Amino acid sequence: MRAMRLLLVYSTLALVVATEQESPLPRVVCTNSCSKARNGVCEEGRVARAVAEAGVSQEAANREVLVYCDLGTDCEDCGPWETTSPSFSTPWEAEPAMGPIRLLQSKDVQVRVRAAGVPADAAFRFAYTDPEADVDVSKSAHSKGVVERGISEILYGLLRDRCFSSNASSSSSTRGAAGASGHVAAAGGSHGGQQPQNLEPQQPLFVDVGANFGWFTLMAARLGCRVVAYEPVPLFRAFLTFALHLNGLGGGRVLVRPVAASDVGGGRRLRLVVPSRGIWGTAGVEGLNIDGAIEGSKSETIEVDAVRLDEEDALMAAGARVAALKVDVEGWEPAVIRGAEGLLKRGSVEDIIMEYSPGVPERHFQWQDIAAHPAMLDHLIAQLGYRIGLIGDSGKGASMGGWGEPPRPLREVTQGVLKYDIEDIKRWENNTLGCPPPPELQEFPQWGMCSVVPENLNPRSLRSEFSHNTNLWAAKSTSDGEPAGVMAGGGSRGLLRLEGTAGFFGPDVPHTAYFPPDAVPGKGLGLGQRPCMWLAPKTHVRHRCRCTKPELCGEEEARAMRAAATGALSQNYILPDDAALSTFTLERNAAV
């Protein structure tokens, strides 16, 4: 019961941490209330004092540190903490109120901090947990210093020039404290002199739906954006709130909303399930994306308020411009886009970076929700004027070209691609996907079942390109293969460059083909982006990988190629150009 009360108190704190203007003057917090105070080691995650002292190198200060104390509660070891945040947002200054670190400790959650491996003008220190407990965000931050490198580079490029800071003239000292080489982000007292932020509507917004520990929120705020971050999970929000204060961003630049973005509002509630091991970021509505097979995993179920983005005052204020919208909510993306319809129709959202996760409802055969995914993309293209590029899963974690460089071109997700996704879903629901198999292939065990994914998918579909989920970039302005910048005739090109078309097969591959034109045995990717070299030879042909052991799969390969050449392979079907696409319903989902 005590833990529940603490969570309720902290839920309120997270909402108000950044709803007011920063105080124009810094104030000092200096107590020794932390249980590890006065042991000779600064354990607040701050490093400014250590860097200033003789004998402590910048490189040493960059290293990962464990955090045991809330800011300002280990004063003798760390020095006073200066902040411009209002006192009501730092209630842990007075006992017995708890700050984010004590809250996490009460739940036996470890906290680590290190400098983010980002350019100097986006520098910050990032808080995360034990990488053995969270093998996604925390493991990446621990081992690489960067979370989702490719998407970080894209958003850095989008936000750097669109956002501005009202204290740009004085920001060089604070921003220069960390850089791409890992220099320490100035934190705590070194940010005490920040000027009040100008929150007028013309200042661009970054909207972070599914903020998690706040990696993208922190980067956007450091680049000068106003940020509205949606994170309904108290555990994640504690990391985010701590990091905001650690980086001197606990004032009016960032609004943290402890609610879930959805297609319902008005006091409706949603159930979220939060894992304690594995990929913490799979927390989501009804726990549909949590892998229950992870050993030792325990989950917590919470209920949270739901809101529509197009009913949020901060986003719908007159003149508000959204520099970028990021959505990563474990298969709940269609509901978020439905709830943002009014915002998107207004035309103020130039770019959307989103995770695309039809694999979540597929696990539970929720046909309506499965179909909502390609229908959502069709709606963005046909009704809202976006063009969509496929970042892919590898593009999420790998470099897209470098910090500040034009991202590499992406293949385009078109309506001509999505019509195959929509048709495949209809066939899958009717258990006719990929069936009947050609008679000459029925003797091979791998061909004995209908509706096997990805093996029975049409190779022209977007879904044939990934295993469970992928990442997409939707933009109003594109450069169609040319670098972003100013065009000869005036106007500006978008940062998104598009070349070619998404799908395992491109539009020029004939329906009589079984393998991609450039397929080489043992190399490349098969259906569902499965590396051919990692697949057992007996599964090569079924995944449209060339056979590497003719004695095991040579005859199957020959028969599959003959079946495709004669038009006997049902999953190679071709739809007419005017094939009907599903309507993206804007009706609201049910909630708790």
PDB file of N, CA, C and O in Angstrom, residues 393 453-455 457 462-469 504 525-531 543:
ATOM      1  N   ASP A 393      14.342  -2.408 -39.618  1.00  0.00           N
ATOM      2  CA  ASP A 393      14.854  -2.701 -38.279  1.00  0.00           C
ATOM      3  C   ASP A 393      16.346  -2.430 -38.200  1.00  0.00           C
ATOM      4  O   ASP A 393      16.842  -1.893 -37.212  1.00  0.00           O
ATOM      5  N   VAL A 453       3.210 -17.351 -41.710  1.00  0.00           N
ATOM      6  CA  VAL A 453       3.804 -16.030 -41.910  1.00  0.00           C
ATOM      7  C   VAL A 453       5.241 -16.049 -41.384  1.00  0.00           C
ATOM      8  O   VAL A 453       5.475 -16.526 -40.270  1.00  0.00           O
ATOM      9  N   PRO A 454       6.202 -15.575 -42.185  1.00  0.00           N
ATOM     10  CA  PRO A 454       6.067 -14.808 -43.427  1.00  0.00           C
ATOM     11  C   PRO A 454       6.069 -15.646 -44.703  1.00  0.00           C
ATOM     12  O   PRO A 454       5.948 -15.083 -45.792  1.00  0.00           O
ATOM     13  N   GLU A 455       6.220 -16.964 -44.585  1.00  0.00           N
ATOM     14  CA  GLU A 455       6.471 -17.779 -45.769  1.00  0.00           C
ATOM     15  C   GLU A 455       5.359 -17.698 -46.818  1.00  0.00           C
ATOM     16  O   GLU A 455       5.630 -17.789 -48.022  1.00  0.00           O
ATOM     17  N   LEU A 457       3.277 -15.119 -47.356  1.00  0.00           N
ATOM     18  CA  LEU A 457       2.915 -13.753 -47.718  1.00  0.00           C
ATOM     19  C   LEU A 457       3.250 -13.464 -49.180  1.00  0.00           C
ATOM     20  O   LEU A 457       4.206 -14.011 -49.738  1.00  0.00           O
ATOM     21  N   LEU A 462       4.414  -5.050 -47.896  1.00  0.00           N
ATOM     22  CA  LEU A 462       5.329  -4.492 -46.910  1.00  0.00           C
ATOM     23  C   LEU A 462       5.615  -5.512 -45.819  1.00  0.00           C
ATOM     24  O   LEU A 462       6.753  -5.655 -45.371  1.00  0.00           O
ATOM     25  N   ARG A 463       4.598  -6.249 -45.411  1.00  0.00           N
ATOM     26  CA  ARG A 463       4.748  -7.203 -44.317  1.00  0.00           C
ATOM     27  C   ARG A 463       5.763  -8.291 -44.632  1.00  0.00           C
ATOM     28  O   ARG A 463       6.365  -8.867 -43.720  1.00  0.00           O
ATOM     29  N   SER A 464       6.007  -8.577 -45.899  1.00  0.00           N
ATOM     30  CA  SER A 464       6.992  -9.601 -46.269  1.00  0.00           C
ATOM     31  C   SER A 464       8.415  -9.156 -45.958  1.00  0.00           C
ATOM     32  O   SER A 464       9.339  -9.964 -45.996  1.00  0.00           O
ATOM     33  N   GLU A 465       8.583  -7.889 -45.617  1.00  0.00           N
ATOM     34  CA  GLU A 465       9.918  -7.316 -45.397  1.00  0.00           C
ATOM     35  C   GLU A 465      10.421  -7.453 -43.964  1.00  0.00           C
ATOM     36  O   GLU A 465      11.585  -7.175 -43.700  1.00  0.00           O
ATOM     37  N   PHE A 466       9.570  -7.812 -43.009  1.00  0.00           N
ATOM     38  CA  PHE A 466      10.026  -7.821 -41.614  1.00  0.00           C
ATOM     39  C   PHE A 466       9.375  -8.956 -40.847  1.00  0.00           C
ATOM     40  O   PHE A 466       8.371  -9.519 -41.268  1.00  0.00           O
ATOM     41  N   SER A 467       9.962  -9.266 -39.696  1.00  0.00           N
ATOM     42  CA  SER A 467       9.529 -10.422 -38.921  1.00  0.00           C
ATOM     43  C   SER A 467       8.357 -10.100 -38.003  1.00  0.00           C
ATOM     44  O   SER A 467       7.375 -10.840 -37.958  1.00  0.00           O
ATOM     45  N   HIS A 468       8.451  -9.036 -37.238  1.00  0.00           N
ATOM     46  CA  HIS A 468       7.428  -8.701 -36.241  1.00  0.00           C
ATOM     47  C   HIS A 468       7.022  -7.237 -36.326  1.00  0.00           C
ATOM     48  O   HIS A 468       5.848  -6.904 -36.302  1.00  0.00           O
ATOM     49  N   ASN A 469       8.008  -6.368 -36.392  1.00  0.00           N
ATOM     50  CA  ASN A 469       7.745  -4.941 -36.540  1.00  0.00           C
ATOM     51  C   ASN A 469       8.867  -4.293 -37.320  1.00  0.00           C
ATOM     52  O   ASN A 469       9.906  -4.911 -37.592  1.00  0.00           O
ATOM     53  N   PHE A 504       9.473  -7.213 -50.535  1.00  0.00           N
ATOM     54  CA  PHE A 504      10.520  -8.207 -50.810  1.00  0.00           C
ATOM     55  C   PHE A 504      10.780  -8.285 -52.312  1.00  0.00           C
ATOM     56  O   PHE A 504      11.926  -8.417 -52.745  1.00  0.00           O
ATOM     57  N   LEU A 525      18.868 -11.614 -47.500  1.00  0.00           N
ATOM     58  CA  LEU A 525      17.758 -11.809 -46.575  1.00  0.00           C
ATOM     59  C   LEU A 525      16.611 -12.519 -47.264  1.00  0.00           C
ATOM     60  O   LEU A 525      16.321 -12.259 -48.433  1.00  0.00           O
ATOM     61  N   GLY A 526      15.956 -13.395 -46.525  1.00  0.00           N
ATOM     62  CA  GLY A 526      14.763 -14.050 -47.021  1.00  0.00           C
ATOM     63  C   GLY A 526      13.527 -13.295 -46.569  1.00  0.00           C
ATOM     64  O   GLY A 526      13.596 -12.167 -46.064  1.00  0.00           O
ATOM     65  N   LEU A 527      12.365 -13.911 -46.759  1.00  0.00           N
ATOM     66  CA  LEU A 527      11.121 -13.308 -46.300  1.00  0.00           C
ATOM     67  C   LEU A 527      11.203 -13.012 -44.803  1.00  0.00           C
ATOM     68  O   LEU A 527      11.814 -13.754 -44.042  1.00  0.00           O
ATOM     69  N   GLY A 528      10.561 -11.931 -44.385  1.00  0.00           N
ATOM     70  CA  GLY A 528      10.592 -11.549 -42.978  1.00  0.00           C
ATOM     71  C   GLY A 528      11.943 -11.051 -42.523  1.00  0.00           C
ATOM     72  O   GLY A 528      12.207 -11.001 -41.322  1.00  0.00           O
ATOM     73  N   GLN A 529      12.813 -10.659 -43.461  1.00  0.00           N
ATOM     74  CA  GLN A 529      14.156 -10.153 -43.167  1.00  0.00           C
ATOM     75  C   GLN A 529      14.992 -11.172 -42.398  1.00  0.00           C
ATOM     76  O   GLN A 529      15.864 -10.800 -41.603  1.00  0.00           O
ATOM     77  N   ARG A 530      14.762 -12.433 -42.658  1.00  0.00           N
ATOM     78  CA  ARG A 530      15.541 -13.475 -41.983  1.00  0.00           C
ATOM     79  C   ARG A 530      16.815 -13.740 -42.772  1.00  0.00           C
ATOM     80  O   ARG A 530      16.753 -14.068 -43.957  1.00  0.00           O
ATOM     81  N   PRO A 531      17.977 -13.594 -42.140  1.00  0.00           N
ATOM     82  CA  PRO A 531      19.238 -13.793 -42.859  1.00  0.00           C
ATOM     83  C   PRO A 531      19.339 -15.220 -43.391  1.00  0.00           C
ATOM     84  O   PRO A 531      19.233 -16.197 -42.634  1.00  0.00           O
ATOM     85  N   HIS A 543      11.634 -19.711 -47.466  1.00  0.00           N
ATOM     86  CA  HIS A 543      11.857 -18.301 -47.176  1.00  0.00           C
ATOM     87  C   HIS A 543      12.365 -17.526 -48.393  1.00  0.00           C
ATOM     88  O   HIS A 543      12.770 -16.374 -48.270  1.00  0.00           O
TER      89      HIS A 543
END
